[in-house]
PDB file of C-alpha atoms in Angstrom:
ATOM      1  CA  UNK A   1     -25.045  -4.135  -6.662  1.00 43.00           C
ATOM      2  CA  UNK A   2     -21.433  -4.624  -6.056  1.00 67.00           C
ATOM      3  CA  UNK A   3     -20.793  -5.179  -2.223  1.00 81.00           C
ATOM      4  CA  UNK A   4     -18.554  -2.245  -0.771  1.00 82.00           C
ATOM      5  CA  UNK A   5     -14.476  -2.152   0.015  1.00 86.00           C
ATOM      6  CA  UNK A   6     -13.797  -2.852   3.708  1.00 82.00           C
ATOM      7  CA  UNK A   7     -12.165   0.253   5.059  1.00 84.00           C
ATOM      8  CA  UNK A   8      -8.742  -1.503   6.169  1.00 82.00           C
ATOM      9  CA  UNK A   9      -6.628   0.036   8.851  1.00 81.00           C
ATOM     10  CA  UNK A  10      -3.608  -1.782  10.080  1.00 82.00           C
ATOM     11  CA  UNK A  11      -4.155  -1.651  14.148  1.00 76.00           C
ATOM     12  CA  UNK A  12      -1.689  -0.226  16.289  1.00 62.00           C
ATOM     13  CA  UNK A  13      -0.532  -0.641  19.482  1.00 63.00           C
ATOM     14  CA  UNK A  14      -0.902   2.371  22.148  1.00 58.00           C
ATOM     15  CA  UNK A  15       2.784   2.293  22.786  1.00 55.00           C
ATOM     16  CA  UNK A  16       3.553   2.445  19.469  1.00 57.00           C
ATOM     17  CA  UNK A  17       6.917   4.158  18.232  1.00 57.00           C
ATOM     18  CA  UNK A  18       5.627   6.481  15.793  1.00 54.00           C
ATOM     19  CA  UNK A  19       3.125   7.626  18.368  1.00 52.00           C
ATOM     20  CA  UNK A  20       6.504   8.054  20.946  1.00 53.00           C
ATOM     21  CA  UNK A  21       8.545  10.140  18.305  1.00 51.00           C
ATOM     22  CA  UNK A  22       5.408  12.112  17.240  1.00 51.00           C
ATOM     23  CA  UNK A  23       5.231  14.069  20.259  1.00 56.00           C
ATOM     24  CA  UNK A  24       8.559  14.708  19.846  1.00 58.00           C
ATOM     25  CA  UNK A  25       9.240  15.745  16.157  1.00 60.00           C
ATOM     26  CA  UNK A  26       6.979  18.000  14.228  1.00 63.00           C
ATOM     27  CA  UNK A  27       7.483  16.236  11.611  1.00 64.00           C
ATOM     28  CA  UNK A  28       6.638  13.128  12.143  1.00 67.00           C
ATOM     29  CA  UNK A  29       3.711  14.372  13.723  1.00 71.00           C
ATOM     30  CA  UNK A  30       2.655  16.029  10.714  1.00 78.00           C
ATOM     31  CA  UNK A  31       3.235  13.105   8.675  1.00 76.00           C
ATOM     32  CA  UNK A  32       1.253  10.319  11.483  1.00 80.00           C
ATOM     33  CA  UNK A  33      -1.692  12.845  11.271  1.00 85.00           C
ATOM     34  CA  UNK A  34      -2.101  12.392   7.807  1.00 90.00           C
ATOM     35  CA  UNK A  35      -2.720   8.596   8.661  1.00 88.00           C
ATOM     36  CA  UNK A  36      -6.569   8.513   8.734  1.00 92.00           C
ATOM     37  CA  UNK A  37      -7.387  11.233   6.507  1.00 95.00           C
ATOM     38  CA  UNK A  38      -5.429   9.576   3.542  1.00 96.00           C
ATOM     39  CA  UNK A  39      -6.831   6.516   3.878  1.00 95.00           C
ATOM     40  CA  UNK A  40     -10.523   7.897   4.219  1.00 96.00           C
ATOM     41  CA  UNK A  41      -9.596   9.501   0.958  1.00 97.00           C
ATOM     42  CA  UNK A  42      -8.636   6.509  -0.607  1.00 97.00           C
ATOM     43  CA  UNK A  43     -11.913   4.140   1.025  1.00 96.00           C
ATOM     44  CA  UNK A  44     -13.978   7.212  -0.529  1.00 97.00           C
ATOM     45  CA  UNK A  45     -12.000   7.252  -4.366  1.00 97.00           C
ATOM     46  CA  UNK A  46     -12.268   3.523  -4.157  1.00 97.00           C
ATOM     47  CA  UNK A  47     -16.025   3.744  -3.784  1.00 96.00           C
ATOM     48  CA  UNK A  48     -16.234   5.731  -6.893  1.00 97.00           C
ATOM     49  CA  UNK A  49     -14.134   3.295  -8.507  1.00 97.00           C
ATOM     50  CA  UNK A  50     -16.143   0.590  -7.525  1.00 96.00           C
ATOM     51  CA  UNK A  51     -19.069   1.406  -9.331  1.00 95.00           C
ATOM     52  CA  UNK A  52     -16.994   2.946 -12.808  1.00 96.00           C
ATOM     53  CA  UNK A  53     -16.416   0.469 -15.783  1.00 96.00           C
ATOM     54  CA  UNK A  54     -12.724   0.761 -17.503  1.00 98.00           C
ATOM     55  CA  UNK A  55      -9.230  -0.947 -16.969  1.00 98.00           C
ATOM     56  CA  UNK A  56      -8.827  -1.450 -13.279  1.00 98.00           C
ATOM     57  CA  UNK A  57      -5.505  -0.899 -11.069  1.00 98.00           C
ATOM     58  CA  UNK A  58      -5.065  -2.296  -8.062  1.00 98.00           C
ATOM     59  CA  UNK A  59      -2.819  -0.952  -5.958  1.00 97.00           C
ATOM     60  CA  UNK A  60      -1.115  -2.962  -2.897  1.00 97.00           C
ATOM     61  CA  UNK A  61       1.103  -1.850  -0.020  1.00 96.00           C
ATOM     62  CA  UNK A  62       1.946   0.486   2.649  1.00 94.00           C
ATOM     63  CA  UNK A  63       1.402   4.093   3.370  1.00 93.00           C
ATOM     64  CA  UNK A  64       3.933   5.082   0.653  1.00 94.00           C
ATOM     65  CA  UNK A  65       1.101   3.597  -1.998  1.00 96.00           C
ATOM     66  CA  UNK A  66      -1.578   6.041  -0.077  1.00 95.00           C
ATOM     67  CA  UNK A  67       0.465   8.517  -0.586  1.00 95.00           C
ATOM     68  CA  UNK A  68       1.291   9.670   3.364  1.00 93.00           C
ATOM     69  CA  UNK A  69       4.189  12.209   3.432  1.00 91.00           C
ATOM     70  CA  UNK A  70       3.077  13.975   0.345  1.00 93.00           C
ATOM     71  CA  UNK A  71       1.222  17.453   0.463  1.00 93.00           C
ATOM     72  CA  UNK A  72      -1.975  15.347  -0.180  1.00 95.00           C
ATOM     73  CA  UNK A  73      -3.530  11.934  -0.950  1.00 95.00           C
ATOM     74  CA  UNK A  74      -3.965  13.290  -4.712  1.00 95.00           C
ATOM     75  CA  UNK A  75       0.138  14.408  -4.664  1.00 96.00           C
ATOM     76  CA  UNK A  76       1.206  11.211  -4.088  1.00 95.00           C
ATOM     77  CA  UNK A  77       2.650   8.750  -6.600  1.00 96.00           C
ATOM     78  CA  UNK A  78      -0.540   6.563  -7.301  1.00 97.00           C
ATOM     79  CA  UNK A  79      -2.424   9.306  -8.751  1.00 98.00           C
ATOM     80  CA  UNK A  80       0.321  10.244 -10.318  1.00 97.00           C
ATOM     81  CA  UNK A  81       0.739   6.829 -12.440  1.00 97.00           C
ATOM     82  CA  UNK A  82      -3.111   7.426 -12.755  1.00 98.00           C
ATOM     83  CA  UNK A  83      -3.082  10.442 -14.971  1.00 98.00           C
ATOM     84  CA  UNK A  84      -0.558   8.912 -17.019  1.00 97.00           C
ATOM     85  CA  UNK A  85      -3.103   5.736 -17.700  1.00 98.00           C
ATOM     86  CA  UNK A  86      -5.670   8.343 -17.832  1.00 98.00           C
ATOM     87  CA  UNK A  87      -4.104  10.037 -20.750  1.00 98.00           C
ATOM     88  CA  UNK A  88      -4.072   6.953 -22.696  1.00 97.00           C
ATOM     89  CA  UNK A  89      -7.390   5.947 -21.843  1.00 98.00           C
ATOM     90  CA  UNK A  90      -9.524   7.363 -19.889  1.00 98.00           C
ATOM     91  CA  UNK A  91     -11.342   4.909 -18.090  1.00 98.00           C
ATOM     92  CA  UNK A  92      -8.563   3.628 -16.586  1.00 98.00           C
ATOM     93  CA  UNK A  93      -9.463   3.689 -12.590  1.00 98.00           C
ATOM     94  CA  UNK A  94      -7.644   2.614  -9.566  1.00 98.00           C
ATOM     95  CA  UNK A  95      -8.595   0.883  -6.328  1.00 98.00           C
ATOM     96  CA  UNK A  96      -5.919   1.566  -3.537  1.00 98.00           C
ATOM     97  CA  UNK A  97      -6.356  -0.935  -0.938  1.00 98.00           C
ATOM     98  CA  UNK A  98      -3.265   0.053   0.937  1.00 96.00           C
ATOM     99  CA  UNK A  99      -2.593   0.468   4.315  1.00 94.00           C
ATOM    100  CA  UNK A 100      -0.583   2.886   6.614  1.00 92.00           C
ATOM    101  CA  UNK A 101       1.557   0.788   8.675  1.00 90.00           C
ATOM    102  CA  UNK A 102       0.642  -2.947   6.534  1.00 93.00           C
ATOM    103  CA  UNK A 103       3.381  -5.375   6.145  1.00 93.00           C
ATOM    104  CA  UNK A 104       3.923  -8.365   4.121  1.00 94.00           C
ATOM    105  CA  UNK A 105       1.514 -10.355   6.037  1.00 94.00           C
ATOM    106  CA  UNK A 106      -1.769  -7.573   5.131  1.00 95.00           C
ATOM    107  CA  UNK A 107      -1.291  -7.424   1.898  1.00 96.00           C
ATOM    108  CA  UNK A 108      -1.501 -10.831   1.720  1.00 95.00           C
ATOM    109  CA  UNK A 109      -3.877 -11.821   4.446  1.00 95.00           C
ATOM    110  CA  UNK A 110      -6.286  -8.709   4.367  1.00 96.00           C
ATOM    111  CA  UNK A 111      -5.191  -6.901   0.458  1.00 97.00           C
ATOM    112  CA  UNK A 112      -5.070 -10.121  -2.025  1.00 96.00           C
ATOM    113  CA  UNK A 113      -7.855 -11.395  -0.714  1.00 96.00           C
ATOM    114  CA  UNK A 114     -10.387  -8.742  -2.224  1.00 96.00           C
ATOM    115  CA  UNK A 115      -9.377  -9.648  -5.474  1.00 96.00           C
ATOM    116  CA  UNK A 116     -11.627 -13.256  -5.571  1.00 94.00           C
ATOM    117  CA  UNK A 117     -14.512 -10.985  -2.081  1.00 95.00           C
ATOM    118  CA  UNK A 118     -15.208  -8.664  -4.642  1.00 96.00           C
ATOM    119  CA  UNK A 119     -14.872 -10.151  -8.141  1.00 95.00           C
ATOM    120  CA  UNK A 120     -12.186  -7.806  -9.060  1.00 96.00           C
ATOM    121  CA  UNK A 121     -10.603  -8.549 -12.420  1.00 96.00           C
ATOM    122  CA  UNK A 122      -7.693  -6.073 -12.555  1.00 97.00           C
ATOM    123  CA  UNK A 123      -5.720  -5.248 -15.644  1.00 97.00           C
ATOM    124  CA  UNK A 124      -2.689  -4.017 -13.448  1.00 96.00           C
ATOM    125  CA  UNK A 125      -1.666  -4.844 -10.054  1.00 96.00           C
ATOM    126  CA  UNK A 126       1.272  -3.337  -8.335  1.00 96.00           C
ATOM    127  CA  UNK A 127       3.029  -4.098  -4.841  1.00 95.00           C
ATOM    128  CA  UNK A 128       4.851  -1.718  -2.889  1.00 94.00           C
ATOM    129  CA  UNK A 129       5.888  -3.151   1.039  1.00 92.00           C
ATOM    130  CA  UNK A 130       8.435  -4.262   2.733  1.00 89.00           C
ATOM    131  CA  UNK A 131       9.639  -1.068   4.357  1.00 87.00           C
ATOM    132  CA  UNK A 132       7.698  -1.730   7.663  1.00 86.00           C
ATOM    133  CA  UNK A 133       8.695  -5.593   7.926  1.00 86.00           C
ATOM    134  CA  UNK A 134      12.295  -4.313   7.446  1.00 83.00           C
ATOM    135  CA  UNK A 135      12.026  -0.908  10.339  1.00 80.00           C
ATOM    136  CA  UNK A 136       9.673  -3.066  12.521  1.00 80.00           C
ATOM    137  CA  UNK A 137      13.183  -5.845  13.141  1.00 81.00           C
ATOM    138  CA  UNK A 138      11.961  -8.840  11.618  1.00 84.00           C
ATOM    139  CA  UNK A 139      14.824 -10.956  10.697  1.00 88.00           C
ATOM    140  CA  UNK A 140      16.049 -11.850   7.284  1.00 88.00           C
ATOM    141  CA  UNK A 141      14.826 -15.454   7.577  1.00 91.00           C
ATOM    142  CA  UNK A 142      11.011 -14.147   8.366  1.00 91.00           C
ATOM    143  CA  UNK A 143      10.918 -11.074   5.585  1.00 91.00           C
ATOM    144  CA  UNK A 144      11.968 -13.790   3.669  1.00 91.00           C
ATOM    145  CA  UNK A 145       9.853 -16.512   4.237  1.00 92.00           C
ATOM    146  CA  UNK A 146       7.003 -13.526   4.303  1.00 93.00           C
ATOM    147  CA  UNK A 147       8.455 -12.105   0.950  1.00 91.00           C
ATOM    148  CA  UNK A 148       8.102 -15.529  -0.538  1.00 92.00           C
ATOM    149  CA  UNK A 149       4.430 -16.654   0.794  1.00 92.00           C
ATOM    150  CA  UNK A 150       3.567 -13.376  -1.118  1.00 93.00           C
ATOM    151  CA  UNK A 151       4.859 -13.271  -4.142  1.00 91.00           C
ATOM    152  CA  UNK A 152       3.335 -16.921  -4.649  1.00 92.00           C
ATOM    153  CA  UNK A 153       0.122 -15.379  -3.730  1.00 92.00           C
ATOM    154  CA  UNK A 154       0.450 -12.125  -6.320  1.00 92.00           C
ATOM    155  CA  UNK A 155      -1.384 -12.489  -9.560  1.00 92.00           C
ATOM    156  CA  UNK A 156       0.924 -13.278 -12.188  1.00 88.00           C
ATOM    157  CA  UNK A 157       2.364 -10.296 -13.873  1.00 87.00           C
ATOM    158  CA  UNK A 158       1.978  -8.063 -10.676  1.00 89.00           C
ATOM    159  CA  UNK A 159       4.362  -5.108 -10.830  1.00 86.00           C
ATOM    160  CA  UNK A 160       6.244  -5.604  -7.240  1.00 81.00           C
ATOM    161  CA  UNK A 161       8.245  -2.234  -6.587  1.00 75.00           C
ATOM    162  CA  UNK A 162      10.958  -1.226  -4.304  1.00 62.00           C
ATOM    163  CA  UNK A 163      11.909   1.496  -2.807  1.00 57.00           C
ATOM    164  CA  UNK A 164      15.187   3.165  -1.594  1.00 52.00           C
ATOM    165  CA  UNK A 165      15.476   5.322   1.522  1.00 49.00           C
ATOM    166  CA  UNK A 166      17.446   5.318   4.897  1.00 49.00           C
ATOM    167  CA  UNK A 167      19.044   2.293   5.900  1.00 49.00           C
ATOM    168  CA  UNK A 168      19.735   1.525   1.787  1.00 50.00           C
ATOM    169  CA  UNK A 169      22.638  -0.808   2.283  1.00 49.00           C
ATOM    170  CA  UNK A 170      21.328  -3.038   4.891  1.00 46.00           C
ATOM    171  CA  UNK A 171      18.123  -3.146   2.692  1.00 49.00           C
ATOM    172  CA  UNK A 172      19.454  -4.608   0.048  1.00 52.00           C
ATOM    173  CA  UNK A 173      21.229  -6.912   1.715  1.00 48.00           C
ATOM    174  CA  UNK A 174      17.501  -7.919   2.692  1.00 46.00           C
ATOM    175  CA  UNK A 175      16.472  -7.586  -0.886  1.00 51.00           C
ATOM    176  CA  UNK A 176      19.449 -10.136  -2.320  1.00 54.00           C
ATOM    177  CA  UNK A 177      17.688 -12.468   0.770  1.00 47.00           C
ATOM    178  CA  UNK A 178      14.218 -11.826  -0.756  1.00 44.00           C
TER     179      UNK A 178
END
């Protein structure tokens, strides 16, 4: 029997900002309170993936790979890519081991290493992070030298993504550094 996904969550501190603007923007609130639920989605699809035979995708990142902000965990981009696959061939599965809040540093320390824990062989991998590193202030020498311990740890051929969004000229200032 194949041993079971570790339900990652990225810990947070009590003072965190997110927390701070929460009480003060519906929105955000809204958004932060999907947190949990998405990723209990995902730990519960990724169970059912587990034990299904087909193509595997394995999909790496931050909450914009679970899917937080969209009307659902199911309305968000990954099972959107899925159907697609789907269409083509139907086994085609996904595990999503991403994590609300992860930065470079989980996908490599806590994400990757699931890959050799479980005896995953995926036929697709993609990457989407950086968008924490880059909002939390870490400076353009540590995103890089975080950028670059990852993407020597990424299995060859892994799609790495990114993303526009506020801030779009500073990050890519960060992305020519990368």
């Amino acid at each position: 029997m194949t041993q079971p996904l570790p339900r990652l969550r990225v810990q947070r501190n009590p003072w965190n900002l997110t927390r701070l603007v929460a009480r003060l923007a519906k929105g955000v609130a809204k958004v932060d309170a999907q947190r949990e639920p998405y990723a209990t989605y995902w730990d519960e699809a990724n169970a059912d993936a587990m034990s299904e035979d087909g193509p595997l995708w394995l999909a790496l990142g931050d909450s914009a790979v679970q899917g937080v902000g969209a009307s659902s965990p199911d309305a968000g981009w990954v099972p959107k890519i899925l159907e697609r696959l789907q269409a083509e061939n139907p086994a085609w599965r996904v595990i999503n081991v991403s994590m609300t809040g992860a930065r470079m540093t989980h996908v490599e320390d806590d994400q990757l290493p699931l890959i050799a824990s479980h005896d995953l062989d995926p036929t697709l991998v993609t990457c989407m992070i950086g968008t924490n590193d880059f909002l939390g202030g870490a400076s353009a020498a540590r995103i890089r030298s975080d950028a670059t311990g990852l993407l020597r740890q990424l299995p060859a051929g892994t799609y790495f993504g990114r993303g526009g969004g506020p801030g779009q000229r500073r990050s890519s200032a960060f992305q020519q550094a990368i």
